[in-house]
Short mmCIF file of C-alpha atoms and ligand atoms in Angstrom, two decimals:
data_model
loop_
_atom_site.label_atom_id
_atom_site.label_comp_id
_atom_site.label_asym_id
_atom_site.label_seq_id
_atom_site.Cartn_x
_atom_site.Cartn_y
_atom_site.Cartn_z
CA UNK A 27 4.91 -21.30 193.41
CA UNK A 28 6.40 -24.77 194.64
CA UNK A 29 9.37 -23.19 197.02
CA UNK A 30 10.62 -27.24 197.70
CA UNK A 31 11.48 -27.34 194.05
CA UNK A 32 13.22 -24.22 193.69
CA UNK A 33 16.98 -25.02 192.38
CA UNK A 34 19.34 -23.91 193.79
CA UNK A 35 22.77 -22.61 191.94
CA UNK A 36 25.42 -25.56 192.14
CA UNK A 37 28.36 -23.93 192.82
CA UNK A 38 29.26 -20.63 194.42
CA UNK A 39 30.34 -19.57 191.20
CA UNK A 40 27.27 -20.51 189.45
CA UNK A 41 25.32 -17.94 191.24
CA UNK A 42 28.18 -15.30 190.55
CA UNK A 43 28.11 -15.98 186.81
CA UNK A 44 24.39 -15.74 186.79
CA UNK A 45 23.98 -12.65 188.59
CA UNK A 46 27.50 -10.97 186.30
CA UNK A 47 26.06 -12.28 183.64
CA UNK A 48 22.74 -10.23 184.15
CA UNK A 49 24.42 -7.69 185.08
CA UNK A 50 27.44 -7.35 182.73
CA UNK A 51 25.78 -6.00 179.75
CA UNK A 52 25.15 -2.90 177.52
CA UNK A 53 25.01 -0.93 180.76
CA UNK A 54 28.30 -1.27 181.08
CA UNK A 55 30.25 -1.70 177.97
CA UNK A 56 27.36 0.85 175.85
CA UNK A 57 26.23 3.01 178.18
CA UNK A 58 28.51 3.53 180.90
CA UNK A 59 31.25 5.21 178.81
CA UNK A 60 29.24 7.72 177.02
CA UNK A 61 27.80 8.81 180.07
CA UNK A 62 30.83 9.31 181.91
CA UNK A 63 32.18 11.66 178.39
CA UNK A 64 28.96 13.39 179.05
CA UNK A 65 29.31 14.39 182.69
CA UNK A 66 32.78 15.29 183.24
CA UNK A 67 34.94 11.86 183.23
CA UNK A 68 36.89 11.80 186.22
CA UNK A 69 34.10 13.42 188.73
CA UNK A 70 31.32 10.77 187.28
CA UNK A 71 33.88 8.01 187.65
CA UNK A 72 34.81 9.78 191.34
CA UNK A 73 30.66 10.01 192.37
CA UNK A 74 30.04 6.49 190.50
CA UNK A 75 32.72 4.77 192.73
CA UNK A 76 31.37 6.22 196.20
CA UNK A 77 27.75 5.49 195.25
CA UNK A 78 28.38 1.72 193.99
CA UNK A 79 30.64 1.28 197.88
CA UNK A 80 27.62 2.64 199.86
CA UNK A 81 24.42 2.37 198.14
CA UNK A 82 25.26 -0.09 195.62
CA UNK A 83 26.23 -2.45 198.15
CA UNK A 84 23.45 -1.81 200.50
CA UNK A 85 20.79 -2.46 198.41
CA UNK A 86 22.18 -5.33 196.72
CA UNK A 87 22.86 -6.84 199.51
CA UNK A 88 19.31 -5.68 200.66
CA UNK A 89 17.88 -7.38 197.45
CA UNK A 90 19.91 -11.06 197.51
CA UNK A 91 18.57 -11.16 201.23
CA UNK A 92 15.56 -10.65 200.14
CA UNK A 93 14.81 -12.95 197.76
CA UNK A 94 16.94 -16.00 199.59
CA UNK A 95 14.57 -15.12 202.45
CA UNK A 96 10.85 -14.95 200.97
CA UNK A 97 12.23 -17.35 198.28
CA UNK A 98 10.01 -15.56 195.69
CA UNK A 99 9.78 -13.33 192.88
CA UNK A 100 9.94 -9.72 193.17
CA UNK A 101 6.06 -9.44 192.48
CA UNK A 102 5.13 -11.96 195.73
CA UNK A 103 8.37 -11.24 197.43
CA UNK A 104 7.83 -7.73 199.02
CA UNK A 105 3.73 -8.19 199.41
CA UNK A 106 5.02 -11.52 201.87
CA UNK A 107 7.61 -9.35 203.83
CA UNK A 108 5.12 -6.55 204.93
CA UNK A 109 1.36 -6.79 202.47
CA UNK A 110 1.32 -3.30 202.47
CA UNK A 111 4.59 -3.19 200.14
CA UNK A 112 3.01 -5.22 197.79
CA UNK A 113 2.93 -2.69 194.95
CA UNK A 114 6.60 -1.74 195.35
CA UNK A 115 7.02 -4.98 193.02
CA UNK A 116 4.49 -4.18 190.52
CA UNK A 117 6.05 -0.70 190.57
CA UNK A 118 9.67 -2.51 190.20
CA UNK A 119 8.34 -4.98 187.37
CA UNK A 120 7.94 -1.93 185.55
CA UNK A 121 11.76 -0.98 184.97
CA UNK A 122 12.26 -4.16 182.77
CA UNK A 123 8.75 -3.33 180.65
CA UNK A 124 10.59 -0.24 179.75
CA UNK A 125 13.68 -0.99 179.09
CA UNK A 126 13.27 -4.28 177.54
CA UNK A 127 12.18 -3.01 173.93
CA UNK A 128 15.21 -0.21 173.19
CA UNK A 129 17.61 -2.88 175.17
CA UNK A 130 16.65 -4.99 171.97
CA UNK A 131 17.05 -2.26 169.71
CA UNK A 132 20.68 -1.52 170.63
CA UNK A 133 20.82 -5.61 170.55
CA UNK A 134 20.45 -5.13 167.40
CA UNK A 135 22.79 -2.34 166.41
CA UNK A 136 25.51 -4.33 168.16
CA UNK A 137 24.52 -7.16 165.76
CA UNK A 138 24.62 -5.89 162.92
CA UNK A 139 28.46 -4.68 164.06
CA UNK A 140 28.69 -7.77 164.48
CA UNK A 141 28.14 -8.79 160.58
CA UNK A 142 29.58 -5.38 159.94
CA UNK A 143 32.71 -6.93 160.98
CA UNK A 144 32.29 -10.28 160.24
CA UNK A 145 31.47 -9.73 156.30
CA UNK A 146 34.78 -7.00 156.07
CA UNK A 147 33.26 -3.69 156.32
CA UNK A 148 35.22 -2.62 159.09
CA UNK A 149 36.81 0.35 156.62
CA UNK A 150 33.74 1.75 155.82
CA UNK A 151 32.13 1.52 159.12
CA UNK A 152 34.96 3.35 160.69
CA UNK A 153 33.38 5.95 158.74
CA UNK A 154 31.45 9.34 160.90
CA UNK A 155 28.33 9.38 158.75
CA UNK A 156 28.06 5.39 158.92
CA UNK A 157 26.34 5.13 161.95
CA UNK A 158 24.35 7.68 162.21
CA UNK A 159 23.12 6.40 158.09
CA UNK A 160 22.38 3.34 159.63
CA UNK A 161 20.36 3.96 162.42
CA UNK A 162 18.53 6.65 160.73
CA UNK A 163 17.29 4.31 158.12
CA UNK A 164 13.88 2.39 158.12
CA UNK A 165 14.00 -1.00 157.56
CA UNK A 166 17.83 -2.26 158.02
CA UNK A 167 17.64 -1.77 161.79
CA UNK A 168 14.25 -3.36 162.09
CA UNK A 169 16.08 -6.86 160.49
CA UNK A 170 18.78 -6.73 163.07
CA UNK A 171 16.45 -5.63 165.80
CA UNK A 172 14.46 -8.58 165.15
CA UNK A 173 16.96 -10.71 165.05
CA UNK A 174 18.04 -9.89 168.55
CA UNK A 175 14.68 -9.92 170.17
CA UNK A 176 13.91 -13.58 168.46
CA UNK A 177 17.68 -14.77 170.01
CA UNK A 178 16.33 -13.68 173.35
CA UNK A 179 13.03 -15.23 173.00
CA UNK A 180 14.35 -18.39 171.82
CA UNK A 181 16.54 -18.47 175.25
CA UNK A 182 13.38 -17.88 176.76
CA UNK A 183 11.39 -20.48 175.30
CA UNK A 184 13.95 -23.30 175.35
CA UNK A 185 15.65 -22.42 178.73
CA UNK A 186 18.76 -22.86 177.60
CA UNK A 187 20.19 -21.51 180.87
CA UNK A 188 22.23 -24.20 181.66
CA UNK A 189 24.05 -23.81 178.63
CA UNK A 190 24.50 -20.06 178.89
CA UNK A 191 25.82 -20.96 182.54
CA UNK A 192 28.21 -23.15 180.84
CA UNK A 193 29.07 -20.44 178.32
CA UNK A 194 29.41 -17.26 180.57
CA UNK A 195 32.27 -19.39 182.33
CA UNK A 196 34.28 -19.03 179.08
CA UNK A 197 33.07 -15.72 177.64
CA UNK A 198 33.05 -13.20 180.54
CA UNK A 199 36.89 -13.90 181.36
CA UNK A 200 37.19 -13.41 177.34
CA UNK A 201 35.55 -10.14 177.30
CA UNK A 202 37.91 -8.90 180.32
CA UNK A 203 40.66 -10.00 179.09
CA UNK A 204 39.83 -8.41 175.90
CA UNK A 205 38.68 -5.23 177.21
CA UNK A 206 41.85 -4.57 179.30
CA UNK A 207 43.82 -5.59 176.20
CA UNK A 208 41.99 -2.60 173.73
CA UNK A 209 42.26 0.00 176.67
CA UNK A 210 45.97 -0.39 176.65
CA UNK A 211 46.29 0.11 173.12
CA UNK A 212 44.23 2.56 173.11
CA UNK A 213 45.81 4.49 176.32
CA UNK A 214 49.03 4.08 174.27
CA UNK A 215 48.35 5.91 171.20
CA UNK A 216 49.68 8.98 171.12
CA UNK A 217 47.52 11.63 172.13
CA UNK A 218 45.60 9.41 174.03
CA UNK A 219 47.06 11.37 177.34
CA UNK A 220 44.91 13.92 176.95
CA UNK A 221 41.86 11.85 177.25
CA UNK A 222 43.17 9.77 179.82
CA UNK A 223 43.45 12.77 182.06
CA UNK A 224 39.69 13.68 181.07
CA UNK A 225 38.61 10.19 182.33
CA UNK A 226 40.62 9.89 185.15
CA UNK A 227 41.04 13.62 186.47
CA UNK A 228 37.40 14.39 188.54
CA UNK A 229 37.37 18.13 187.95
CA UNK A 230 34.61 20.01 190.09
CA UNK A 231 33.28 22.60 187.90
CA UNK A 232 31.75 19.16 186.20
CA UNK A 233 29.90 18.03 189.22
CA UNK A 234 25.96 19.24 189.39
CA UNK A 235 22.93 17.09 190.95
CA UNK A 236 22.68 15.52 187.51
CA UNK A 237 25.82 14.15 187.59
CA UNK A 238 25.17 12.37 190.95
CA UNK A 239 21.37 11.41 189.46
CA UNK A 240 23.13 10.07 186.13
CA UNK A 241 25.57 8.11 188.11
CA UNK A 242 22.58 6.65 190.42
CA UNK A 243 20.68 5.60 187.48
CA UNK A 244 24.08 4.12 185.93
CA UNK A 245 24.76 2.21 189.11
CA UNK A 246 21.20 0.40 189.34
CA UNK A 247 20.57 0.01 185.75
CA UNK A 248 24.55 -1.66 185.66
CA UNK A 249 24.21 -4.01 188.49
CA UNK A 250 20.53 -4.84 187.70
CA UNK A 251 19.31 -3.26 190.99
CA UNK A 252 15.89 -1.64 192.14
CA UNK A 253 14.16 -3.97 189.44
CA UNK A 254 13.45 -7.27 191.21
CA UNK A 255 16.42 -8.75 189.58
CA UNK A 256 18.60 -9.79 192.17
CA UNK A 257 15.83 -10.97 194.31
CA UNK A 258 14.97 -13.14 192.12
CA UNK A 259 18.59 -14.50 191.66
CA UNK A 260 18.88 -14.15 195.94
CA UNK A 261 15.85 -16.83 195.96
CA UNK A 262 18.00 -19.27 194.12
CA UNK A 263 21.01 -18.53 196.06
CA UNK A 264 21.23 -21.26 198.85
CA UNK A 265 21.17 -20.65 202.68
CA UNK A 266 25.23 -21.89 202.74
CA UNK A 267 26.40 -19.33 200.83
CA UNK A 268 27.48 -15.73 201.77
CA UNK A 269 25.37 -12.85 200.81
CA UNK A 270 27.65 -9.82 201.56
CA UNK A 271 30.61 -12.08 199.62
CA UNK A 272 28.77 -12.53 196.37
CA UNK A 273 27.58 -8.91 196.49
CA UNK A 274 30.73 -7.88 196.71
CA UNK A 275 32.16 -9.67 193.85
CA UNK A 276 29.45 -9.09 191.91
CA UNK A 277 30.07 -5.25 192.06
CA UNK A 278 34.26 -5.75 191.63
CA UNK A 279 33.16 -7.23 188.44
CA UNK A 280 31.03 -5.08 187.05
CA UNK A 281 32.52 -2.08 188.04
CA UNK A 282 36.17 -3.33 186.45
CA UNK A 283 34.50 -3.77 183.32
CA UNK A 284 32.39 -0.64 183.33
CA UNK A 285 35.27 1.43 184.17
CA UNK A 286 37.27 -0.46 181.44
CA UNK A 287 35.40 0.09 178.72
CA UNK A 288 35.23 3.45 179.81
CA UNK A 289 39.41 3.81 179.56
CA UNK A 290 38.89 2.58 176.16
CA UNK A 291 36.57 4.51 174.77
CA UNK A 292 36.71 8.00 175.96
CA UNK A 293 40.35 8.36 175.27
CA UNK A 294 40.05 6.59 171.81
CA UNK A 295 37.75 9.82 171.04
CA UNK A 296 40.29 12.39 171.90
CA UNK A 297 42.59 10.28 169.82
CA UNK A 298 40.10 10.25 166.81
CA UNK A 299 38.93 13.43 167.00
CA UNK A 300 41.99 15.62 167.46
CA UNK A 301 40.96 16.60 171.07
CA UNK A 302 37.87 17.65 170.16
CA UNK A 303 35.56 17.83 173.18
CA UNK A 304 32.42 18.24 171.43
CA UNK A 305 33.06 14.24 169.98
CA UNK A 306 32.42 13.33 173.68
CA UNK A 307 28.71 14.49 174.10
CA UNK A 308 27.68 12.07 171.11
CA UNK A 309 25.78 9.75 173.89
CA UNK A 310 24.13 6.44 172.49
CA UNK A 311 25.83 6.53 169.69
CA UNK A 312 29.64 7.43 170.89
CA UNK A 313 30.59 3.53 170.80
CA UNK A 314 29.22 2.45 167.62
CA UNK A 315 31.23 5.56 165.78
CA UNK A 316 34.36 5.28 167.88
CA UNK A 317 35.22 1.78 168.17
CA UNK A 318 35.42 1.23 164.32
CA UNK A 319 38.11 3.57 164.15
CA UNK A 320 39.68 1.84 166.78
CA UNK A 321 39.82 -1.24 165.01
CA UNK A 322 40.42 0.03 161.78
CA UNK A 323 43.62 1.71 163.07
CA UNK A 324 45.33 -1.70 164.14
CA UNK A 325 46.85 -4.36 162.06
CA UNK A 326 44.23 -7.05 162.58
CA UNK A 327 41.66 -4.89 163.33
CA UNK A 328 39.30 -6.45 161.40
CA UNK A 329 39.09 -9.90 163.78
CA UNK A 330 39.81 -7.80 167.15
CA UNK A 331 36.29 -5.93 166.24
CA UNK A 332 34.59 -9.58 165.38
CA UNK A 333 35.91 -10.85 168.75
CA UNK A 334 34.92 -7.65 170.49
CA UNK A 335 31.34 -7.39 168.85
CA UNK A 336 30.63 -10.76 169.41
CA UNK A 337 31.55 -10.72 173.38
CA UNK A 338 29.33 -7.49 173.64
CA UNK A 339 26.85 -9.17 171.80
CA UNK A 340 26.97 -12.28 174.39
CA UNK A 341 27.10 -9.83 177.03
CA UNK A 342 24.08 -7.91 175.93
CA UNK A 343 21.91 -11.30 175.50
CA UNK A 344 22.41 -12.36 178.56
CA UNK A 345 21.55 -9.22 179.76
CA UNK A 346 18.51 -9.22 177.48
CA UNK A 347 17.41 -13.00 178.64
CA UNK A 348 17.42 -11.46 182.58
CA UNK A 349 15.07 -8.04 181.52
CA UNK A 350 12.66 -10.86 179.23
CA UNK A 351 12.32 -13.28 182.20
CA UNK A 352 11.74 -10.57 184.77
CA UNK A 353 8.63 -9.56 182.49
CA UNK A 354 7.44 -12.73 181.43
CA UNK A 355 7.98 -14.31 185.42
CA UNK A 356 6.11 -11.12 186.44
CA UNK A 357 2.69 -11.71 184.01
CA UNK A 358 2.84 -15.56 185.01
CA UNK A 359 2.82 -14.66 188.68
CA UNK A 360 0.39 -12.05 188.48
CA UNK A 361 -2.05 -12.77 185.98
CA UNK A 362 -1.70 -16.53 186.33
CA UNK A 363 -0.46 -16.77 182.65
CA UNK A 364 0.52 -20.06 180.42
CA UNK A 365 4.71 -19.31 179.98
CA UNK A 366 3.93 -19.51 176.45
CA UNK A 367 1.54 -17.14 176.12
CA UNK A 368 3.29 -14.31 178.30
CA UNK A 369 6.30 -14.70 176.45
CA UNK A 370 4.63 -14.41 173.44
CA UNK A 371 2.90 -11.07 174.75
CA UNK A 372 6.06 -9.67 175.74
CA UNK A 373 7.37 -10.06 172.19
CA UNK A 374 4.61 -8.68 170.32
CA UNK A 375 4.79 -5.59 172.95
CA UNK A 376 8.60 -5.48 172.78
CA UNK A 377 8.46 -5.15 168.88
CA UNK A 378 6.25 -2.35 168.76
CA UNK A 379 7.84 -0.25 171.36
CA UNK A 380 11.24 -1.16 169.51
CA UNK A 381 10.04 -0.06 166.49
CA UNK A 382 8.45 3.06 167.41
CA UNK A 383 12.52 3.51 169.21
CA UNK A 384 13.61 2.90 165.97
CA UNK A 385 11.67 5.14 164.11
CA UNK A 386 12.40 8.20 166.70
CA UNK A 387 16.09 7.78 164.93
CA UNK A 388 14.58 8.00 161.43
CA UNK A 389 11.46 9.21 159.85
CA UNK A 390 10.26 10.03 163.18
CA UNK A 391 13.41 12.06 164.65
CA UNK A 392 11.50 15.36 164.50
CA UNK A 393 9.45 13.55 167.75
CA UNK A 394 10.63 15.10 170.90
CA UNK A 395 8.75 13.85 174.65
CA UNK A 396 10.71 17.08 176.88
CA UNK A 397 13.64 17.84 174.46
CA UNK A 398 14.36 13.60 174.24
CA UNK A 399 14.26 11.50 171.84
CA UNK A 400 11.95 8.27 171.94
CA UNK A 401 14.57 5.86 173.25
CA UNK A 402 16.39 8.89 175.45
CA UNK A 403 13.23 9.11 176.72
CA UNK A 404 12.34 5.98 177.79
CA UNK A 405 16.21 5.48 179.00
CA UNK A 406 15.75 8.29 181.29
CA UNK A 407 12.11 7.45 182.73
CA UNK A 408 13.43 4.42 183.60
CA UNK A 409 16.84 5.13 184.94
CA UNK A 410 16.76 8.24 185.73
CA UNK A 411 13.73 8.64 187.33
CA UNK A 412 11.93 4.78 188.19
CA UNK A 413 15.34 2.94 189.44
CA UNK A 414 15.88 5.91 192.33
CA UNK A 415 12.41 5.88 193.20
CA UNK A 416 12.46 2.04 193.36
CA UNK A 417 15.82 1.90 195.09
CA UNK A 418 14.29 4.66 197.59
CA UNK A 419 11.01 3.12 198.37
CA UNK A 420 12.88 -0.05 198.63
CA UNK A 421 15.29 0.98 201.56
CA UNK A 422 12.25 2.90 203.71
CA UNK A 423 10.26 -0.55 203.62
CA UNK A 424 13.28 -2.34 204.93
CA UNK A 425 14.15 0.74 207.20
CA UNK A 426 10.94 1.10 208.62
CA UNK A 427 8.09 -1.39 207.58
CA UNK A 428 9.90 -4.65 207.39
CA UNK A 429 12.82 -3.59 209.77
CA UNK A 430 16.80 -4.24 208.74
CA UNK A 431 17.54 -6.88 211.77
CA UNK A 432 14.97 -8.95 209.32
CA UNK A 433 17.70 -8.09 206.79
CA UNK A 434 20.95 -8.58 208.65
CA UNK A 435 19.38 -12.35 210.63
CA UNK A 436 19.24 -13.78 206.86
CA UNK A 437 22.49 -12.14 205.96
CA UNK A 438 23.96 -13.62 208.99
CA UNK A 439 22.47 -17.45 208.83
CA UNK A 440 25.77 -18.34 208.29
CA UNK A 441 28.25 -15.94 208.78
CA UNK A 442 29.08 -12.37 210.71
CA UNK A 443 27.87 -9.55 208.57
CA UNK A 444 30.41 -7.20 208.91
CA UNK A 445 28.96 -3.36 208.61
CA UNK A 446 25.68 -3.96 210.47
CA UNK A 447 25.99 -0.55 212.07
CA UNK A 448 26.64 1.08 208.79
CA UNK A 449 24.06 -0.58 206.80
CA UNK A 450 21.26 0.20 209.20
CA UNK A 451 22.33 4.01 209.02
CA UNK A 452 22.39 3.56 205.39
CA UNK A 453 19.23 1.87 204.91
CA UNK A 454 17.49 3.87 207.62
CA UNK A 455 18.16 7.36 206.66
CA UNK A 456 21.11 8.12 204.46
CA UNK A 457 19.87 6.37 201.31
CA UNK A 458 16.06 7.37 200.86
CA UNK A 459 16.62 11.14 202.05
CA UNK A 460 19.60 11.18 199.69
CA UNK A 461 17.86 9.77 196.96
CA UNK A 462 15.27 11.82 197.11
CA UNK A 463 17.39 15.21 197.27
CA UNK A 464 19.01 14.20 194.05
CA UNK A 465 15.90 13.10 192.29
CA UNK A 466 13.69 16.27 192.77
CA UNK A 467 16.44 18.68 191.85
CA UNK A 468 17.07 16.71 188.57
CA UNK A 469 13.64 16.19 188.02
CA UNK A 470 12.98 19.75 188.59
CA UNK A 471 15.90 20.99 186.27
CA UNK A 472 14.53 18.47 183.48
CA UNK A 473 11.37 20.08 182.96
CA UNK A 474 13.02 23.71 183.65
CA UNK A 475 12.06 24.54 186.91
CA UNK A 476 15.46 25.19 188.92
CA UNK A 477 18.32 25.99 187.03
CA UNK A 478 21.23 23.84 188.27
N1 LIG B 22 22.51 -4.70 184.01
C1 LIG B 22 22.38 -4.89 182.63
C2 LIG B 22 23.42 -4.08 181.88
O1 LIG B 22 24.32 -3.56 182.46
C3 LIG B 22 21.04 -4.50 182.14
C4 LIG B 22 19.98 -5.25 182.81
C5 LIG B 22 19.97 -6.55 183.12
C6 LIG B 22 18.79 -4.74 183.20
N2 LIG B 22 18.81 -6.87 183.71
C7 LIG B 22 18.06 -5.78 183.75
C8 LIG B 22 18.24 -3.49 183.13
C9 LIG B 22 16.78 -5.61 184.24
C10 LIG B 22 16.94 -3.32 183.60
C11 LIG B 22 16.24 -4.37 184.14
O2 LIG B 22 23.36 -3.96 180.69
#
């Protein structure tokens, strides 16, 4: 690759945008809330917070640095630091080839809320059985699905990254403002207390070595960590700029909005379903069936839910664009590919796998890899088991192959990095032995081994 005609982002908010706009996404509007019903509210949200301060921060900073140093793409980036890390990016390219097909699926479920909403539906869709009708059916998500997946390929194709610069300017401070406004109807309702305590209150009878894994997972697959992501946005980032002052904003952002959609989802369920605690352990599917009713409670519902769907539909292409390019990028660097013709690869793959995701809801839902469903599956080989081991591998290279002062000179080309000390303990010893302690007791539990 050329390196002298690498751009550069223009402004220091450019690169923000970019990197929030990769990073803001399903992760945290989909999946972040239904995981934190799922493992005890206010202890997830306590564990998710710590995690994001230490490790979150020290490998994202780890990452930007990174890139901005080798100026390359995950897949060269790591080989040119120290050659014997050179699979740790082929290993890291593969988090995007899994995710990127189900990504697109639920793409496409949040599109066709969209038109659910758009087209006046919202009464029927605030019904229980709707959702789980519609996913379980053959062809209507495959439409939808496909629509999504051609959207993100189009972005692809035609590079219209400039324009979804231009747009993220306008449309992430939309989707906070309208976030914060639905939580604090929702925290208003009455009965809503209840589940406000749930989210808020950590409770320690909730906390296992799963809960710490899940939040891990959470944390890397929300700020697009341990996948070559963020080096690849650190290459673009240029040499003025601070790299422990984007990180950091980066994070505020994405954690506001995680833990906002969280406040207005989990105690919308209590709400909804009379306190009942089961309605929490729905996973994948708690936002589709809860945030209808939402809506379809409030005068205006109807064009709230448009303007919500549509802003989590934004948020999730975006997302979606970042996962496609860190595939396609990947096959041109490695394989020496025409752009065209990887991106056309990555489609063809993505629709299969998608459909195959699909079908695990439907006429294949008596499937079952380890007591998961296709796309649980796949979400938990990826997050729950790839992004740790990434994220782990990633801090013993730095820690011991490539050496953190490598790290902390780029960091500090312009400016005084703050927590040196810190992050060398941190990269050195407390992240990888951590890491690993929490990923071979959850693996082990998984596939019934320890009981924890
Ligand atoms: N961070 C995004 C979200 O929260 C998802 C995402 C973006 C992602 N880029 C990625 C996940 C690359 C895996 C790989 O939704």
């Amino acid at each position: 690759m050329d390196n002298s005609s690498r751009s550069t982002f223009t402004g220091k908010l450019g690169f923000i945008l970019a990197a929030a706009g990769s990073a803001v996404g399903l992760g945290n509007l989909w999946r972040f809330p239904y995981l934190a019903a799922q493992y005890g509210g206010g202890a997830f949200l306590l564990v998710y917070i710590i995690l994001a301060i230490t490790f979150g921060f020290v490998l994202m900073v780890t990452e930007i640095a990174i890139g901005r140093k080798t100026q390359l793409s995950p897949m060269q980036a790591f080989g040119a630091l120290n050659k014997k890390w050179g699979w740790l990016g082929k290993l890291a390219t593969l988090v995007p080839i899994l995710i990127f097909p189900y990504y697109c699926l639920i793409g496409g479920w949040v599109t066709k809320y969209t038109g659910v909403m758009i087209s006046g539906q919202l009464e029927a869709s605030a019904d229980d059985s709707f959702f789980g009708a519609y996913i379980s059916s053959t062809f209507d998500p495959l439409i939808w699905f496909g629509i999504f997946i051609l959207a993100t390929t189009l972005v692809i194709i035609f590079g219209v990254n400039k324009g979804i610069e231009k747009l993220s300017r306008f449309l992430m401070p939309a989707l906070l403002v309208i976030t914060v406004g639905l939580s604090i109807y929702v925290v208003t309702r009455p009965g809503a207390g209840a589940g406000v305590k749930y989210y808020l209150l950590p409770s320690l009878e909730n906390l296992s070595a799963k809960t710490f894994l899940a939040a891990l997972g959470q944390l890397f697959y929300s700020m697009s960590l341990a996948m070559g992501i963020m080096i690849t946005y650190g290459s673009y980032l240029s040499k003025q700029q601070s790299i422990e002052k984007s990180a950091r904003q980066i994070e505020i952002f994405d954690t506001a909005i995680a833990l906002l959609a969280g406040l207005m989802i989990v105690p919308a369920v209590f709400v909804f379903s009379g306190g009942d605690k089961e309605a929490l352990g729905t996973g994948p599917s708690l936002m589709f069936v809860t945030l209808p009713k939402v809506f379809n409670s409030m005068p205006g519902g109807r064009w709230l839910g448009v303007a919500f769907f549509v802003l989590v539909l934004f948020a999730a292409i975006t997302s979606s664009v970042s996962i496609m390019e860190a595939i396609v990028s990947g096959l041109i660097d490695s394989f020496a590919m025409k752009r065209n013709t990887a991106t056309f690869i990555v489609l063809i793959y993505g629709i299969i796998i998608g459909v195959v995701c699909s079908f695990g809801f439907g006429i294949w839902s008596g499937v079952s890899i380890f007591g998961f469903d296709i796309l649980d599956f796949l979400d938990f080989i990826s997050n729950s088991i790839l992004l740790p081991l990434v994220g782990m591998l990633t801090c013993i290279m730095v820690g011991f192959a490539v050496k953190p002062e490598v790290i902390i000179n780029e960091i500090e080309l312009n400016e005084k990095f703050t927590i040196k000390k810190f992050y060398i303990i941190m990269v050195k010893w407390v992240a990888p032995i951590f890491i690993f302690f929490i990923l071979l007791s959850s693996v082990l539990s998984t596939f019934g081994i320890i009981n924890i």
